[in-house]
Amino acid sequence: MALEFPFDPLKRSKEVENQVTRDDKRLYYRFRPAPYYGGIATADAVGCSFLCAYCWNYNRNLHPERFKEFYSPQQVADKLLHIAKKKSYRLFRISGAEPVLGERSFLHLIEVLRLINQSKPDSLFILETNGFFLGYKTDLLEKFREFPNLRVRISLKGIDQKSFEQITGAQKDFFRFPLIALRELEGLGISAWPALMGDLFYRNEISKLERFLRENAIRSELELEFLETYPFVLENMKKRSIKI
Ligand code: SF4
């Protein structure tokens, strides 16, 4: 798919969702135990509405069409539950991609949540998302109330429109949607918090974002992520003139 920067992430979400979903199935390329959060059963997917310069899964998200294995929610839940049982984990997540690209991938996610919750009621599912589609279509969020074991971590990418566009490759006007998702989730009483790649910003810029979040009625604390400096990540950041 030809991609010109900056792109319209809504258009990209639709195109990518068409590539990575088939009926209720979604493309995944790996299932693994991962050390994060003290141990978490992880399903690695492909396909994102953004194309962040620092994405550790950049090439797979640039070319999701190279993958061919579609998994149903039942197959995903079975694989994750198997890993969790073997490793005595209670945490679950989807990584490497954006779990919610549109309504079809949202329904796939909801079914995975339901199946894991049914089999392991003491589990916690950490939804790592860029928050874009959830903020664009906030009526979806109500559905999350059925899952008290859900925690939503929204990666904000930038501190303002300019840095958002530079990092994600998506047009700057769409910066507001992840923030809308956060505010709505908090309003619904769903556990959610923002995250930001701390290595890319000065302390005063991060403080400015924290003030901005509070002024916009987002009360949860900002988590700072740390950059994984793979050579291709540094190369992609250089191409977009992003300094660490
Ligand atoms: S939002 Fe996440 S998965 Fe998507 S491109 Fe950015 S870092 Fe990668």
CSV table of C-alpha atoms and ligand atoms in Angstrom, one decimal:
chain,number,residue,atom,x,y,z
A,1,MET,CA,0.0,0.0,0.0
A,2,ALA,CA,1.6,3.3,-1.1
A,3,LEU,CA,1.9,5.6,1.9
A,4,GLU,CA,2.5,9.4,1.8
A,5,PHE,CA,3.4,11.3,5.0
A,6,PRO,CA,1.5,12.7,6.7
A,7,PHE,CA,-1.4,10.3,6.1
A,8,ASP,CA,-5.1,10.2,7.1
A,9,PRO,CA,-5.1,7.6,10.0
A,10,LEU,CA,-8.8,7.0,9.5
A,11,LYS,CA,-8.4,6.0,5.9
A,12,ARG,CA,-5.3,3.9,6.8
A,13,SER,CA,-7.2,2.2,9.7
A,14,LYS,CA,-9.9,1.1,7.2
A,15,GLU,CA,-7.4,-0.2,4.6
A,16,VAL,CA,-5.3,-2.0,7.2
A,17,GLU,CA,-8.3,-3.5,8.9
A,18,ASN,CA,-9.3,-5.0,5.6
A,19,GLN,CA,-5.9,-6.5,5.3
A,20,VAL,CA,-5.6,-8.0,8.8
A,21,THR,CA,-9.1,-9.2,9.4
A,22,ARG,CA,-11.2,-11.9,7.8
A,23,ASP,CA,-14.7,-12.4,9.2
A,24,ASP,CA,-14.1,-12.6,13.0
A,25,LYS,CA,-10.4,-13.6,12.5
A,26,ARG,CA,-7.3,-11.4,12.8
A,27,LEU,CA,-3.7,-11.8,11.6
A,28,TYR,CA,-1.2,-12.8,14.3
A,29,TYR,CA,2.4,-13.9,13.8
A,30,ARG,CA,3.4,-15.1,17.3
A,31,PHE,CA,2.2,-16.1,20.7
A,32,ARG,CA,4.7,-15.9,23.6
A,33,PRO,CA,5.3,-15.5,27.3
A,34,ALA,CA,6.8,-12.0,27.7
A,35,PRO,CA,8.7,-10.6,30.8
A,36,TYR,CA,6.9,-7.2,30.9
A,37,TYR,CA,4.6,-6.3,33.9
A,38,GLY,CA,6.3,-9.2,35.8
A,39,GLY,CA,5.1,-11.8,33.2
A,40,ILE,CA,2.3,-11.6,30.6
A,41,ALA,CA,0.8,-13.9,28.0
A,42,THR,CA,1.2,-12.0,24.7
A,43,ALA,CA,-0.3,-12.4,21.3
A,44,ASP,CA,1.7,-10.4,18.6
A,45,ALA,CA,-0.5,-9.1,15.8
A,46,VAL,CA,0.2,-6.9,12.8
A,47,GLY,CA,-1.6,-3.8,11.5
A,48,CYS,CA,-1.7,-0.3,12.8
A,49,SER,CA,-3.5,3.0,12.1
A,50,PHE,CA,-0.2,4.8,12.7
A,51,LEU,CA,3.4,4.1,11.7
A,52,CYS,CA,5.5,5.4,14.5
A,53,ALA,CA,9.1,6.1,13.8
A,54,TYR,CA,10.1,4.2,17.0
A,55,CYS,CA,7.8,1.2,16.5
A,56,TRP,CA,9.7,-2.0,17.3
A,57,ASN,CA,7.4,-3.7,14.8
A,58,TYR,CA,7.7,-1.1,12.0
A,59,ASN,CA,8.4,-3.4,9.1
A,60,ARG,CA,5.6,-5.8,9.9
A,61,ASN,CA,3.2,-2.9,10.3
A,62,LEU,CA,4.4,-1.4,7.0
A,63,HIS,CA,3.7,-4.7,5.2
A,64,PRO,CA,1.0,-6.6,7.0
A,65,GLU,CA,0.1,-8.3,3.7
A,66,ARG,CA,3.2,-10.5,4.1
A,67,PHE,CA,1.4,-12.5,6.9
A,68,LYS,CA,-1.1,-15.2,6.2
A,69,GLU,CA,-2.2,-16.7,9.5
A,70,PHE,CA,-5.7,-15.6,10.6
A,71,TYR,CA,-6.8,-16.6,14.1
A,72,SER,CA,-10.3,-16.7,15.5
A,73,PRO,CA,-10.9,-15.3,19.0
A,74,GLN,CA,-11.2,-18.8,20.3
A,75,GLN,CA,-7.8,-19.8,18.9
A,76,VAL,CA,-6.2,-16.6,20.3
A,77,ALA,CA,-7.8,-17.2,23.7
A,78,ASP,CA,-6.7,-20.9,23.8
A,79,LYS,CA,-3.1,-20.0,22.9
A,80,LEU,CA,-2.9,-17.2,25.5
A,81,LEU,CA,-4.6,-19.3,28.2
A,82,HIS,CA,-2.2,-22.2,27.5
A,83,ILE,CA,0.8,-19.9,27.9
A,84,ALA,CA,-0.6,-18.4,31.1
A,85,LYS,CA,-1.2,-21.8,32.6
A,86,LYS,CA,2.3,-23.0,31.8
A,87,LYS,CA,3.9,-19.9,33.2
A,88,SER,CA,1.4,-19.2,36.1
A,89,TYR,CA,0.6,-15.8,34.6
A,90,ARG,CA,-2.6,-13.9,35.2
A,91,LEU,CA,-1.9,-11.0,32.8
A,92,PHE,CA,-2.8,-11.0,29.1
A,93,ARG,CA,-2.3,-8.6,26.2
A,94,ILE,CA,-2.1,-8.1,22.4
A,95,SER,CA,1.1,-6.4,21.3
A,96,GLY,CA,3.0,-5.3,18.2
A,97,ALA,CA,0.0,-3.7,16.5
A,98,GLU,CA,-3.1,-1.7,17.2
A,99,PRO,CA,-5.8,-4.0,18.6
A,100,VAL,CA,-8.7,-1.6,17.5
A,101,LEU,CA,-8.5,-0.5,13.9
A,102,GLY,CA,-12.3,-0.4,13.3
A,103,GLU,CA,-15.5,-2.2,14.3
A,104,ARG,CA,-14.4,-5.6,13.0
A,105,SER,CA,-11.1,-5.7,15.0
A,106,PHE,CA,-13.0,-4.3,18.0
A,107,LEU,CA,-15.5,-7.2,17.9
A,108,HIS,CA,-12.6,-9.7,17.6
A,109,LEU,CA,-11.0,-8.1,20.7
A,110,ILE,CA,-14.2,-8.2,22.7
A,111,GLU,CA,-14.6,-11.9,22.0
A,112,VAL,CA,-11.0,-12.6,23.1
A,113,LEU,CA,-11.7,-10.6,26.3
A,114,ARG,CA,-14.9,-12.6,26.9
A,115,LEU,CA,-13.3,-16.0,26.4
A,116,ILE,CA,-10.3,-15.2,28.6
A,117,ASN,CA,-12.6,-13.8,31.3
A,118,GLN,CA,-14.8,-16.8,31.2
A,119,SER,CA,-11.9,-19.3,31.5
A,120,LYS,CA,-9.9,-17.3,34.0
A,121,PRO,CA,-12.0,-14.8,36.0
A,122,ASP,CA,-8.9,-13.7,38.1
A,123,SER,CA,-7.1,-12.6,34.9
A,124,LEU,CA,-6.2,-9.0,34.0
A,125,PHE,CA,-6.1,-7.9,30.4
A,126,ILE,CA,-3.9,-4.9,29.6
A,127,LEU,CA,-5.2,-3.3,26.4
A,128,GLU,CA,-2.2,-1.4,24.9
A,129,THR,CA,-3.7,0.9,22.3
A,130,ASN,CA,-2.9,4.2,20.5
A,131,GLY,CA,-6.4,5.2,21.4
A,132,PHE,CA,-7.1,6.6,17.9
A,133,PHE,CA,-10.2,4.6,16.8
A,134,LEU,CA,-11.5,4.4,20.4
A,135,GLY,CA,-11.5,8.2,20.6
A,136,TYR,CA,-13.0,8.5,17.1
A,137,LYS,CA,-15.9,6.2,17.9
A,138,THR,CA,-16.5,6.6,21.6
A,139,ASP,CA,-19.8,4.7,21.6
A,140,LEU,CA,-17.6,1.5,21.4
A,141,LEU,CA,-16.2,2.2,24.9
A,142,GLU,CA,-19.4,1.4,26.7
A,143,LYS,CA,-18.8,-2.3,25.8
A,144,PHE,CA,-15.6,-2.3,27.9
A,145,ARG,CA,-17.8,-1.9,31.1
A,146,GLU,CA,-18.6,-5.6,30.8
A,147,PHE,CA,-15.0,-6.4,31.7
A,148,PRO,CA,-13.9,-5.3,35.1
A,149,ASN,CA,-10.6,-7.1,34.5
A,150,LEU,CA,-9.7,-4.7,31.7
A,151,ARG,CA,-7.0,-2.0,32.0
A,152,VAL,CA,-6.5,0.4,29.1
A,153,ARG,CA,-3.1,1.9,28.5
A,154,ILE,CA,-3.2,4.7,25.8
A,155,SER,CA,0.1,5.6,24.2
A,156,LEU,CA,-0.1,9.3,23.4
A,157,LYS,CA,2.9,9.4,21.0
A,158,GLY,CA,3.3,13.2,21.1
A,159,ILE,CA,3.0,16.2,23.5
A,160,ASP,CA,1.3,18.3,20.9
A,161,GLN,CA,0.0,18.2,17.3
A,162,LYS,CA,3.5,18.8,15.8
A,163,SER,CA,5.3,16.0,17.6
A,164,PHE,CA,2.3,13.7,17.1
A,165,GLU,CA,2.5,14.1,13.3
A,166,GLN,CA,6.3,13.8,13.3
A,167,ILE,CA,6.3,10.6,15.4
A,168,THR,CA,3.2,8.7,14.1
A,169,GLY,CA,3.3,9.8,10.4
A,170,ALA,CA,-0.5,10.6,10.8
A,171,GLN,CA,-1.9,14.1,10.1
A,172,LYS,CA,-1.6,16.4,13.1
A,173,ASP,CA,-5.4,17.2,13.4
A,174,PHE,CA,-5.9,13.6,14.7
A,175,PHE,CA,-3.8,14.3,17.9
A,176,ARG,CA,-7.0,14.9,19.9
A,177,PHE,CA,-8.6,11.4,19.5
A,178,PRO,CA,-6.5,9.4,21.9
A,179,LEU,CA,-7.1,12.2,24.5
A,180,ILE,CA,-10.9,12.0,23.9
A,181,ALA,CA,-10.7,8.2,24.4
A,182,LEU,CA,-8.9,8.7,27.7
A,183,ARG,CA,-11.4,11.3,29.0
A,184,GLU,CA,-14.4,9.2,28.0
A,185,LEU,CA,-12.9,6.0,29.6
A,186,GLU,CA,-12.3,7.9,32.8
A,187,GLY,CA,-15.9,9.2,32.7
A,188,LEU,CA,-17.2,5.6,32.3
A,189,GLY,CA,-15.2,4.5,35.3
A,190,ILE,CA,-13.0,2.2,33.2
A,191,SER,CA,-9.4,1.9,34.4
A,192,ALA,CA,-7.2,3.8,31.9
A,193,TRP,CA,-4.0,5.8,31.8
A,194,PRO,CA,-1.8,7.7,29.3
A,195,ALA,CA,1.8,6.7,28.4
A,196,LEU,CA,4.4,8.7,26.5
A,197,MET,CA,7.9,7.8,25.2
A,198,GLY,CA,9.8,9.8,27.8
A,199,ASP,CA,13.2,9.7,26.0
A,200,LEU,CA,12.0,11.9,23.2
A,201,PHE,CA,11.0,14.9,25.3
A,202,TYR,CA,12.5,17.3,27.8
A,203,ARG,CA,11.2,17.3,31.4
A,204,ASN,CA,9.5,20.7,30.9
A,205,GLU,CA,7.7,19.4,27.8
A,206,ILE,CA,6.4,16.4,29.8
A,207,SER,CA,5.3,18.7,32.6
A,208,LYS,CA,3.4,20.8,30.1
A,209,LEU,CA,1.6,17.7,28.8
A,210,GLU,CA,0.8,16.7,32.3
A,211,ARG,CA,-0.8,20.1,33.0
A,212,PHE,CA,-2.7,19.9,29.7
A,213,LEU,CA,-4.1,16.5,30.7
A,214,ARG,CA,-5.3,17.9,34.0
A,215,GLU,CA,-6.8,20.9,32.4
A,216,ASN,CA,-8.7,18.5,30.1
A,217,ALA,CA,-10.2,16.5,33.0
A,218,ILE,CA,-7.8,13.6,32.6
A,219,ARG,CA,-6.7,12.7,36.1
A,220,SER,CA,-4.8,9.4,35.7
A,221,GLU,CA,-1.0,9.6,35.9
A,222,LEU,CA,1.3,9.7,32.9
A,223,GLU,CA,3.5,6.6,32.4
A,224,LEU,CA,6.8,7.2,30.8
A,225,GLU,CA,8.1,4.6,28.4
A,226,PHE,CA,11.7,4.0,27.4
A,227,LEU,CA,13.0,3.7,23.9
A,228,GLU,CA,14.3,0.4,22.5
A,229,THR,CA,17.2,1.7,20.3
A,230,TYR,CA,17.2,-1.0,17.6
A,231,PRO,CA,19.4,0.2,14.6
A,232,PHE,CA,16.3,0.4,12.3
A,233,VAL,CA,14.5,2.5,15.0
A,234,LEU,CA,17.3,5.0,15.1
A,235,GLU,CA,17.4,5.1,11.3
A,236,ASN,CA,13.6,5.7,11.1
A,237,MET,CA,13.9,8.5,13.6
A,238,LYS,CA,16.7,10.1,11.7
A,239,LYS,CA,14.6,10.0,8.5
A,240,ARG,CA,11.8,11.9,10.4
A,241,SER,CA,14.3,14.3,12.0
A,242,ILE,CA,13.4,13.1,15.6
A,243,LYS,CA,16.2,13.7,18.1
A,244,ILE,CA,16.5,11.7,21.4
B,1,SF4,S1,0.9,2.9,17.6
B,1,SF4,FE1,2.2,1.3,18.5
B,1,SF4,S2,2.0,-0.5,17.1
B,1,SF4,FE2,1.2,1.3,16.0
B,1,SF4,S3,3.0,2.0,14.8
B,1,SF4,FE3,2.9,3.2,16.8
B,1,SF4,S4,4.3,2.0,18.1
B,1,SF4,FE4,3.8,0.7,16.4
